[in-house]
Tab-separated table of N, CA and C in Angstrom:
chain	number	residue	atom	x	y	z
A	1	MET	N	0.808	-1.191	0.000
A	1	MET	CA	0.000	0.000	0.000
A	1	MET	C	0.853	1.258	0.000
A	2	SER	N	2.123	1.132	0.220
A	2	SER	CA	2.984	2.310	0.240
A	2	SER	C	3.098	2.963	-1.138
A	3	HIS	N	2.715	2.242	-2.176
A	3	HIS	CA	2.801	2.779	-3.535
A	3	HIS	C	1.500	3.446	-3.987
A	4	ILE	N	0.481	3.432	-3.121
A	4	ILE	CA	-0.784	4.073	-3.459
A	4	ILE	C	-0.602	5.582	-3.338
A	5	ARG	N	-0.951	6.285	-4.392
A	5	ARG	CA	-0.763	7.742	-4.420
A	5	ARG	C	-1.911	8.435	-3.707
A	6	GLY	N	-1.597	9.476	-2.988
A	6	GLY	CA	-2.612	10.251	-2.289
A	6	GLY	C	-3.031	11.492	-3.051
A	7	LYS	N	-2.189	11.927	-3.961
A	7	LYS	CA	-2.531	13.102	-4.765
A	7	LYS	C	-1.894	12.963	-6.134
A	8	ASP	N	-2.354	13.800	-7.049
A	8	ASP	CA	-1.900	13.767	-8.439
A	8	ASP	C	-2.117	12.413	-9.106
A	9	THR	N	-3.252	11.791	-8.790
A	9	THR	CA	-3.595	10.543	-9.454
A	9	THR	C	-4.002	10.843	-10.896
A	10	LYS	N	-4.092	9.822	-11.695
A	10	LYS	CA	-4.436	9.995	-13.102
A	10	LYS	C	-5.793	10.695	-13.260
A	11	ILE	N	-6.764	10.299	-12.456
A	11	ILE	CA	-8.088	10.899	-12.598
A	11	ILE	C	-8.105	12.346	-12.094
A	12	GLU	N	-7.313	12.654	-11.066
A	12	GLU	CA	-7.224	14.043	-10.595
A	12	GLU	C	-6.611	14.930	-11.670
A	13	VAL	N	-5.535	14.476	-12.265
A	13	VAL	CA	-4.860	15.258	-13.310
A	13	VAL	C	-5.803	15.470	-14.494
A	14	LEU	N	-6.566	14.453	-14.833
A	14	LEU	CA	-7.535	14.541	-15.922
A	14	LEU	C	-8.558	15.651	-15.648
A	15	VAL	N	-9.120	15.656	-14.448
A	15	VAL	CA	-10.132	16.656	-14.089
A	15	VAL	C	-9.505	18.045	-14.036
A	16	ARG	N	-8.352	18.169	-13.406
A	16	ARG	CA	-7.700	19.475	-13.306
A	16	ARG	C	-7.348	20.030	-14.678
A	17	SER	N	-6.846	19.183	-15.560
A	17	SER	CA	-6.490	19.630	-16.914
A	17	SER	C	-7.712	20.171	-17.646
A	18	TYR	N	-8.825	19.464	-17.522
A	18	TYR	CA	-10.057	19.899	-18.171
A	18	TYR	C	-10.489	21.266	-17.641
A	19	LEU	N	-10.518	21.397	-16.311
A	19	LEU	CA	-10.961	22.662	-15.716
A	19	LEU	C	-10.027	23.809	-16.087
A	20	PHE	N	-8.728	23.548	-16.132
A	20	PHE	CA	-7.761	24.587	-16.502
A	20	PHE	C	-7.968	25.014	-17.954
A	21	ARG	N	-8.193	24.044	-18.848
A	21	ARG	CA	-8.450	24.362	-20.262
A	21	ARG	C	-9.715	25.206	-20.420
A	22	ARG	N	-10.686	25.005	-19.517
A	22	ARG	CA	-11.933	25.776	-19.567
A	22	ARG	C	-11.775	27.151	-18.920
A	23	GLY	N	-10.591	27.468	-18.429
A	23	GLY	CA	-10.323	28.800	-17.898
A	23	GLY	C	-10.483	28.949	-16.401
A	24	LEU	N	-10.753	27.864	-15.695
A	24	LEU	CA	-10.900	27.948	-14.246
A	24	LEU	C	-9.537	27.867	-13.574
A	25	ARG	N	-9.358	28.658	-12.542
A	25	ARG	CA	-8.121	28.621	-11.770
A	25	ARG	C	-8.455	28.150	-10.366
A	26	PHE	N	-7.569	27.363	-9.798
A	26	PHE	CA	-7.888	26.674	-8.552
A	26	PHE	C	-6.629	26.388	-7.755
A	27	ARG	N	-6.834	25.966	-6.536
A	27	ARG	CA	-5.753	25.446	-5.702
A	27	ARG	C	-5.924	23.937	-5.651
A	28	LYS	N	-4.816	23.224	-5.510
A	28	LYS	CA	-4.931	21.766	-5.429
A	28	LYS	C	-4.402	21.277	-4.086
A	29	ASN	N	-5.077	20.283	-3.546
A	29	ASN	CA	-4.703	19.637	-2.290
A	29	ASN	C	-4.401	20.649	-1.187
A	30	ASP	N	-5.305	21.582	-1.003
A	30	ASP	CA	-5.117	22.663	-0.032
A	30	ASP	C	-5.314	22.133	1.385
A	31	LYS	N	-4.269	22.194	2.185
A	31	LYS	CA	-4.285	21.614	3.529
A	31	LYS	C	-5.048	22.462	4.543
A	32	ARG	N	-5.515	23.627	4.141
A	32	ARG	CA	-6.270	24.472	5.062
A	32	ARG	C	-7.698	23.992	5.273
A	33	TYR	N	-8.167	23.072	4.440
A	33	TYR	CA	-9.550	22.626	4.498
A	33	TYR	C	-9.624	21.156	4.892
A	34	PRO	N	-10.730	20.758	5.542
A	34	PRO	CA	-10.883	19.350	5.925
A	34	PRO	C	-10.776	18.437	4.711
A	35	GLY	N	-9.984	17.403	4.827
A	35	GLY	CA	-9.838	16.430	3.755
A	35	GLY	C	-8.830	16.794	2.692
A	36	HIS	N	-8.172	17.941	2.823
A	36	HIS	CA	-7.217	18.404	1.808
A	36	HIS	C	-7.807	18.194	0.416
A	37	PRO	N	-8.843	18.952	0.078
A	37	PRO	CA	-9.570	18.736	-1.178
A	37	PRO	C	-8.653	18.718	-2.395
A	38	ASP	N	-9.034	17.907	-3.371
A	38	ASP	CA	-8.261	17.786	-4.598
A	38	ASP	C	-8.254	19.106	-5.365
A	39	ILE	N	-9.404	19.794	-5.387
A	39	ILE	CA	-9.517	21.047	-6.129
A	39	ILE	C	-10.333	22.031	-5.300
A	40	VAL	N	-9.782	23.221	-5.095
A	40	VAL	CA	-10.488	24.291	-4.382
A	40	VAL	C	-10.599	25.475	-5.333
A	41	LEU	N	-11.819	25.909	-5.570
A	41	LEU	CA	-12.080	27.059	-6.438
A	41	LEU	C	-12.659	28.183	-5.581
A	42	PRO	N	-11.795	29.019	-5.000
A	42	PRO	CA	-12.261	30.066	-4.081
A	42	PRO	C	-13.228	31.055	-4.734
A	43	LYS	N	-13.009	31.380	-5.991
A	43	LYS	CA	-13.861	32.349	-6.683
A	43	LYS	C	-15.322	31.898	-6.678
A	44	TYR	N	-15.546	30.609	-6.820
A	44	TYR	CA	-16.900	30.054	-6.886
A	44	TYR	C	-17.333	29.452	-5.556
A	45	HIS	N	-16.446	29.436	-4.593
A	45	HIS	CA	-16.673	28.826	-3.278
A	45	HIS	C	-17.092	27.359	-3.436
A	46	VAL	N	-16.322	26.643	-4.251
A	46	VAL	CA	-16.588	25.239	-4.566
A	46	VAL	C	-15.361	24.407	-4.232
A	47	ILE	N	-15.620	23.225	-3.683
A	47	ILE	CA	-14.561	22.243	-3.422
A	47	ILE	C	-14.921	20.969	-4.165
A	48	VAL	N	-13.940	20.393	-4.867
A	48	VAL	CA	-14.152	19.177	-5.640
A	48	VAL	C	-13.250	18.079	-5.095
A	49	PHE	N	-13.851	16.937	-4.809
A	49	PHE	CA	-13.104	15.738	-4.451
A	49	PHE	C	-13.179	14.776	-5.626
A	50	VAL	N	-12.039	14.277	-6.079
A	50	VAL	CA	-11.988	13.278	-7.144
A	50	VAL	C	-11.664	11.957	-6.455
A	51	ASN	N	-12.668	11.085	-6.370
A	51	ASN	CA	-12.562	9.880	-5.551
A	51	ASN	C	-12.427	8.611	-6.379
A	52	GLY	N	-11.556	7.728	-5.913
A	52	GLY	CA	-11.481	6.384	-6.460
A	52	GLY	C	-12.630	5.565	-5.893
A	53	CYS	N	-13.297	4.817	-6.727
A	53	CYS	CA	-14.487	4.076	-6.301
A	53	CYS	C	-14.167	3.037	-5.217
A	54	PHE	N	-13.028	2.374	-5.316
A	54	PHE	CA	-12.672	1.363	-4.321
A	54	PHE	C	-12.387	2.006	-2.975
A	55	TRP	N	-11.514	2.989	-2.944
A	55	TRP	CA	-11.030	3.564	-1.687
A	55	TRP	C	-12.094	4.330	-0.932
A	56	HIS	N	-13.087	4.856	-1.645
A	56	HIS	CA	-14.115	5.662	-0.993
A	56	HIS	C	-15.475	4.964	-0.994
A	57	MET	N	-15.481	3.679	-1.300
A	57	MET	CA	-16.678	2.830	-1.258
A	57	MET	C	-17.850	3.423	-2.026
A	58	HIS	N	-17.661	3.655	-3.303
A	58	HIS	CA	-18.737	4.164	-4.148
A	58	HIS	C	-19.771	3.061	-4.323
A	59	GLU	N	-20.950	3.329	-3.801
A	59	GLU	CA	-22.005	2.321	-3.846
A	59	GLU	C	-22.561	2.165	-5.253
A	60	SER	N	-23.040	0.989	-5.567
A	60	SER	CA	-23.633	0.673	-6.869
A	60	SER	C	-22.643	0.874	-8.005
A	61	CYS	N	-21.391	0.572	-7.743
A	61	CYS	CA	-20.348	0.750	-8.753
A	61	CYS	C	-19.585	-0.561	-8.897
A	62	GLY	N	-19.292	-0.935	-10.113
A	62	GLY	CA	-18.566	-2.174	-10.366
A	62	GLY	C	-17.123	-2.159	-9.893
A	63	LYS	N	-16.542	-0.977	-9.757
A	63	LYS	CA	-15.148	-0.888	-9.320
A	63	LYS	C	-15.006	-1.001	-7.812
A	64	GLN	N	-16.130	-0.945	-7.082
A	64	GLN	CA	-16.079	-1.035	-5.631
A	64	GLN	C	-16.443	-2.449	-5.228
A	65	SER	N	-15.460	-3.203	-4.761
A	65	SER	CA	-15.715	-4.547	-4.275
A	65	SER	C	-14.797	-4.817	-3.093
A	66	MET	N	-15.245	-5.685	-2.214
A	66	MET	CA	-14.469	-6.022	-1.034
A	66	MET	C	-13.456	-7.106	-1.410
A	67	PRO	N	-12.196	-6.904	-1.047
A	67	PRO	CA	-11.198	-7.942	-1.320
A	67	PRO	C	-11.571	-9.256	-0.632
A	68	LYS	N	-11.145	-10.357	-1.201
A	68	LYS	CA	-11.498	-11.680	-0.685
A	68	LYS	C	-10.618	-12.096	0.492
A	69	SER	N	-9.424	-11.538	0.594
A	69	SER	CA	-8.550	-11.890	1.704
A	69	SER	C	-8.485	-10.734	2.705
A	70	ASN	N	-8.223	-11.065	3.944
A	70	ASN	CA	-8.089	-10.084	5.016
A	70	ASN	C	-9.321	-9.162	5.073
A	71	VAL	N	-10.492	-9.779	5.013
A	71	VAL	CA	-11.760	-9.068	4.887
A	71	VAL	C	-11.999	-8.111	6.062
A	72	GLU	N	-11.693	-8.541	7.273
A	72	GLU	CA	-11.926	-7.681	8.440
A	72	GLU	C	-11.136	-6.383	8.332
A	73	PHE	N	-9.864	-6.482	7.961
A	73	PHE	CA	-9.028	-5.295	7.821
A	73	PHE	C	-9.598	-4.341	6.785
A	74	TRP	N	-9.917	-4.868	5.591
A	74	TRP	CA	-10.386	-4.016	4.507
A	74	TRP	C	-11.742	-3.400	4.816
A	75	ASN	N	-12.619	-4.180	5.422
A	75	ASN	CA	-13.933	-3.653	5.769
A	75	ASN	C	-13.796	-2.478	6.740
A	76	ALA	N	-12.990	-2.647	7.776
A	76	ALA	CA	-12.788	-1.578	8.753
A	76	ALA	C	-12.148	-0.354	8.097
A	77	LYS	N	-11.138	-0.581	7.278
A	77	LYS	CA	-10.420	0.537	6.634
A	77	LYS	C	-11.340	1.327	5.713
A	78	LEU	N	-12.069	0.626	4.870
A	78	LEU	CA	-12.918	1.312	3.905
A	78	LEU	C	-14.094	2.018	4.579
A	79	LEU	N	-14.628	1.438	5.641
A	79	LEU	CA	-15.694	2.107	6.384
A	79	LEU	C	-15.173	3.363	7.078
A	80	ARG	N	-13.953	3.303	7.603
A	80	ARG	CA	-13.341	4.498	8.196
A	80	ARG	C	-13.181	5.591	7.142
A	81	ASN	N	-12.751	5.210	5.945
A	81	ASN	CA	-12.625	6.185	4.852
A	81	ASN	C	-13.967	6.853	4.574
A	82	ARG	N	-15.014	6.050	4.487
A	82	ARG	CA	-16.350	6.570	4.184
A	82	ARG	C	-16.821	7.528	5.285
A	83	GLU	N	-16.653	7.125	6.532
A	83	GLU	CA	-17.081	7.969	7.647
A	83	GLU	C	-16.282	9.273	7.692
A	84	ARG	N	-14.993	9.197	7.430
A	84	ARG	CA	-14.146	10.388	7.394
A	84	ARG	C	-14.617	11.335	6.291
A	85	ASP	N	-14.902	10.788	5.119
A	85	ASP	CA	-15.395	11.612	4.012
A	85	ASP	C	-16.677	12.338	4.401
A	86	CYS	N	-17.593	11.639	5.063
A	86	CYS	CA	-18.864	12.246	5.471
A	86	CYS	C	-18.633	13.374	6.460
A	87	ARG	N	-17.763	13.166	7.437
A	87	ARG	CA	-17.448	14.218	8.411
A	87	ARG	C	-16.872	15.446	7.714
A	88	GLN	N	-15.954	15.212	6.797
A	88	GLN	CA	-15.309	16.320	6.084
A	88	GLN	C	-16.314	17.080	5.237
A	89	HIS	N	-17.197	16.375	4.560
A	89	HIS	CA	-18.213	17.031	3.740
A	89	HIS	C	-19.141	17.879	4.610
A	90	ARG	N	-19.564	17.333	5.746
A	90	ARG	CA	-20.433	18.091	6.649
A	90	ARG	C	-19.750	19.367	7.119
A	91	GLN	N	-18.457	19.277	7.466
A	91	GLN	CA	-17.724	20.452	7.941
A	91	GLN	C	-17.620	21.509	6.841
A	92	LEU	N	-17.322	21.080	5.636
A	92	LEU	CA	-17.205	22.022	4.521
A	92	LEU	C	-18.546	22.696	4.223
A	93	LEU	N	-19.620	21.918	4.269
A	93	LEU	CA	-20.953	22.496	4.063
A	93	LEU	C	-21.274	23.514	5.152
A	94	ALA	N	-20.927	23.175	6.386
A	94	ALA	CA	-21.168	24.090	7.508
A	94	ALA	C	-20.380	25.386	7.322
A	95	ASP	N	-19.235	25.296	6.685
A	95	ASP	CA	-18.405	26.476	6.427
A	95	ASP	C	-18.857	27.243	5.187
A	96	GLY	N	-19.910	26.765	4.525
A	96	GLY	CA	-20.476	27.487	3.394
A	96	GLY	C	-19.940	27.096	2.024
A	97	TRP	N	-19.180	26.035	1.924
A	97	TRP	CA	-18.642	25.596	0.640
A	97	TRP	C	-19.655	24.733	-0.088
A	98	ARG	N	-19.604	24.777	-1.419
A	98	ARG	CA	-20.330	23.805	-2.231
A	98	ARG	C	-19.366	22.653	-2.462
A	99	VAL	N	-19.811	21.428	-2.219
A	99	VAL	CA	-18.953	20.251	-2.313
A	99	VAL	C	-19.435	19.368	-3.451
A	100	ILE	N	-18.504	19.001	-4.334
A	100	ILE	CA	-18.836	18.142	-5.472
A	100	ILE	C	-17.899	16.944	-5.444
A	101	ASP	N	-18.477	15.752	-5.561
A	101	ASP	CA	-17.699	14.524	-5.676
A	101	ASP	C	-17.692	14.085	-7.134
A	102	VAL	N	-16.518	13.784	-7.646
A	102	VAL	CA	-16.387	13.197	-8.972
A	102	VAL	C	-15.817	11.804	-8.749
A	103	TRP	N	-16.497	10.801	-9.275
A	103	TRP	CA	-16.090	9.417	-9.050
A	103	TRP	C	-15.304	8.874	-10.241
A	104	GLU	N	-14.408	7.966	-9.939
A	104	GLU	CA	-13.558	7.331	-10.945
A	104	GLU	C	-14.392	6.723	-12.069
A	105	CYS	N	-15.482	6.049	-11.728
A	105	CYS	CA	-16.304	5.395	-12.755
A	105	CYS	C	-16.987	6.416	-13.674
A	106	GLU	N	-17.179	7.642	-13.201
A	106	GLU	CA	-17.786	8.686	-14.026
A	106	GLU	C	-16.803	9.247	-15.045
A	107	LEU	N	-15.533	8.858	-14.917
A	107	LEU	CA	-14.510	9.359	-15.833
A	107	LEU	C	-14.070	8.298	-16.838
A	108	ALA	N	-14.868	7.232	-16.960
A	108	ALA	CA	-14.611	6.233	-17.998
A	108	ALA	C	-14.773	6.908	-19.359
A	109	ARG	N	-14.069	6.433	-20.348
A	109	ARG	CA	-14.050	7.083	-21.667
A	109	ARG	C	-15.439	7.398	-22.226
A	110	LYS	N	-16.371	6.468	-22.071
A	110	LYS	CA	-17.687	6.632	-22.683
A	110	LYS	C	-18.487	7.795	-22.099
A	111	VAL	N	-18.275	8.094	-20.836
A	111	VAL	CA	-19.088	9.127	-20.173
A	111	VAL	C	-18.258	10.306	-19.683
A	112	ARG	N	-16.980	10.313	-19.972
A	112	ARG	CA	-16.058	11.318	-19.441
A	112	ARG	C	-16.438	12.741	-19.835
A	113	GLU	N	-16.618	12.988	-21.122
A	113	GLU	CA	-16.897	14.357	-21.581
A	113	GLU	C	-18.183	14.902	-20.980
A	114	GLU	N	-19.196	14.053	-20.906
A	114	GLU	CA	-20.473	14.486	-20.323
A	114	GLU	C	-20.291	14.857	-18.849
A	115	ARG	N	-19.558	14.031	-18.095
A	115	ARG	CA	-19.363	14.307	-16.667
A	115	ARG	C	-18.515	15.562	-16.450
A	116	LEU	N	-17.466	15.729	-17.247
A	116	LEU	CA	-16.615	16.903	-17.092
A	116	LEU	C	-17.372	18.183	-17.439
A	117	GLU	N	-18.201	18.126	-18.456
A	117	GLU	CA	-19.017	19.288	-18.816
A	117	GLU	C	-20.007	19.602	-17.695
A	118	ARG	N	-20.610	18.567	-17.129
A	118	ARG	CA	-21.543	18.759	-16.015
A	118	ARG	C	-20.822	19.338	-14.801
A	119	LEU	N	-19.592	18.884	-14.553
A	119	LEU	CA	-18.794	19.421	-13.451
A	119	LEU	C	-18.546	20.910	-13.649
A	120	TYR	N	-18.149	21.289	-14.859
A	120	TYR	CA	-17.907	22.705	-15.158
A	120	TYR	C	-19.165	23.529	-14.894
A	121	THR	N	-20.296	23.029	-15.348
A	121	THR	CA	-21.563	23.724	-15.147
A	121	THR	C	-21.886	23.837	-13.664
A	122	GLN	N	-21.659	22.758	-12.907
A	122	GLN	CA	-21.928	22.795	-11.474
A	122	GLN	C	-21.056	23.839	-10.776
A	123	ILE	N	-19.839	23.990	-11.226
A	123	ILE	CA	-18.918	24.929	-10.591
A	123	ILE	C	-19.323	26.364	-10.870
A	124	VAL	N	-19.549	26.704	-12.113
A	124	VAL	CA	-19.824	28.093	-12.462
A	124	VAL	C	-21.262	28.501	-12.152
A	125	ASP	N	-22.138	27.525	-11.953
A	125	ASP	CA	-23.527	27.797	-11.601
A	125	ASP	C	-23.571	28.325	-10.172
A	126	SER	N	-24.025	29.558	-10.015
A	126	SER	CA	-24.121	30.093	-8.656
A	126	SER	C	-25.334	29.476	-7.984
A	127	GLY	N	-25.166	29.150	-6.728
A	127	GLY	CA	-26.269	28.550	-5.999
A	127	GLY	C	-25.929	28.360	-4.541
A	128	GLU	N	-26.842	27.739	-3.863
A	128	GLU	CA	-26.664	27.470	-2.446
A	128	GLU	C	-25.643	26.353	-2.261
A	129	PRO	N	-25.020	26.260	-1.081
A	129	PRO	CA	-24.121	25.141	-0.814
A	129	PRO	C	-24.862	23.827	-1.017
A	130	HIS	N	-24.203	22.880	-1.630
A	130	HIS	CA	-24.837	21.604	-1.914
A	130	HIS	C	-23.801	20.495	-1.959
A	131	ILE	N	-24.319	19.293	-1.951
A	131	ILE	CA	-23.484	18.117	-2.171
A	131	ILE	C	-23.972	17.482	-3.448
A	132	ASP	N	-23.055	17.183	-4.346
A	132	ASP	CA	-23.432	16.432	-5.532
A	132	ASP	C	-23.365	14.969	-5.149
A	133	GLU	N	-24.529	14.371	-4.933
A	133	GLU	CA	-24.568	13.005	-4.441
A	133	GLU	C	-24.835	12.020	-5.579
A	134	THR	N	-24.350	12.324	-6.746
A	134	THR	CA	-24.562	11.501	-7.908
A	134	THR	C	-24.151	10.052	-7.632
A	135	ASN	N	-25.079	9.140	-7.837
A	135	ASN	CA	-24.813	7.712	-7.679
A	135	ASN	C	-24.252	7.350	-6.310
A	136	ASP	N	-24.620	8.049	-5.279
A	136	ASP	CA	-24.045	7.765	-3.970
A	136	ASP	C	-25.099	7.926	-2.898
A	137	SER	N	-25.370	6.870	-2.153
A	137	SER	CA	-26.393	6.950	-1.116
A	137	SER	C	-25.787	6.956	0.272
A	138	ARG	N	-24.492	7.228	0.387
A	138	ARG	CA	-23.862	7.226	1.704
A	138	ARG	C	-24.490	8.259	2.623
A	139	TRP	N	-25.045	9.321	2.061
A	139	TRP	CA	-25.613	10.381	2.898
A	139	TRP	C	-26.881	9.910	3.580
A	140	ASP	N	-27.599	8.932	3.001
A	140	ASP	CA	-28.794	8.405	3.652
A	140	ASP	C	-28.440	7.773	4.989
A	141	ALA	N	-27.339	7.029	5.014
A	141	ALA	CA	-26.946	6.315	6.222
A	141	ALA	C	-26.678	7.269	7.379
A	142	LEU	N	-26.230	8.463	7.082
A	142	LEU	CA	-25.925	9.424	8.134
A	142	LEU	C	-27.017	10.475	8.282
A	143	GLY	N	-28.098	10.321	7.504
A	143	GLY	CA	-29.195	11.260	7.608
A	143	GLY	C	-28.916	12.597	6.961
A	144	GLU	N	-27.887	12.678	6.137
A	144	GLU	CA	-27.531	13.962	5.535
A	144	GLU	C	-28.443	14.295	4.367
A	145	ARG	N	-28.635	13.346	3.475
A	145	ARG	CA	-29.444	13.648	2.296
A	145	ARG	C	-30.913	13.701	2.656
A	146	ALA	N	-31.372	12.726	3.376
A	146	ALA	CA	-32.795	12.601	3.619
A	146	ALA	C	-33.374	13.801	4.354
A	147	GLY	N	-32.674	14.353	5.306
A	147	GLY	CA	-33.225	15.412	6.127
A	147	GLY	C	-32.887	16.810	5.683
A	148	SER	N	-32.082	16.983	4.662
A	148	SER	CA	-31.622	18.319	4.321
A	148	SER	C	-31.717	18.561	2.823
A	149	GLN	N	-32.921	18.781	2.334
A	149	GLN	CA	-33.128	18.961	0.907
A	149	GLN	C	-32.434	20.200	0.359
A	150	ASP	N	-32.262	21.240	1.176
A	150	ASP	CA	-31.639	22.456	0.674
A	150	ASP	C	-30.132	22.305	0.512
A	151	ALA	N	-29.555	21.234	1.026
A	151	ALA	CA	-28.117	21.043	0.944
A	151	ALA	C	-27.744	20.038	-0.146
A	152	ILE	N	-28.665	19.789	-1.058
A	152	ILE	CA	-28.429	18.751	-2.057
A	152	ILE	C	-28.601	19.320	-3.456
A	153	ASP	N	-27.667	18.980	-4.324
A	153	ASP	CA	-27.815	19.331	-5.718
A	153	ASP	C	-28.417	18.136	-6.421
A	154	THR	N	-29.645	18.249	-6.880
A	154	THR	CA	-30.304	17.128	-7.534
A	154	THR	C	-30.292	17.254	-9.049
A	155	SER	N	-29.576	18.224	-9.571
A	155	SER	CA	-29.524	18.388	-11.027
A	155	SER	C	-28.594	17.350	-11.623
A	156	ARG	N	-29.131	16.536	-12.476
A	156	ARG	CA	-28.344	15.496	-13.136
A	156	ARG	C	-28.570	15.543	-14.585
């Protein structure tokens, strides 16, 4: 696991390159914010996390599966990752940021351009703080999505 990259992954570079080509300027992996977000766009008050489906337990995704060996370790580790992500998202929302998650599976070749265009639109679209919960029901488990309709971006 020492070879697993924490930043500048292929999918992060892909998203950052697209946003830069579209004229957006941002900070990357800013340690001043919870979770050291992959992309911080202060002008739009938006934070983007580019998540690997396995490491962040993207539900209903083919890339997210539990390893067959050392199941207890992996289950505990991945659940801790998920809970940490939820805490960080809640803190950022409380601080007034709009939080957008981009998942690895959404950047597959067939759907990449559509997702990147939607991301750009979500960023430049002025609006209330929200969570882009695309294909992710983790917020239900913590009562975040179900009880807080004003904190959710439902545009898909």
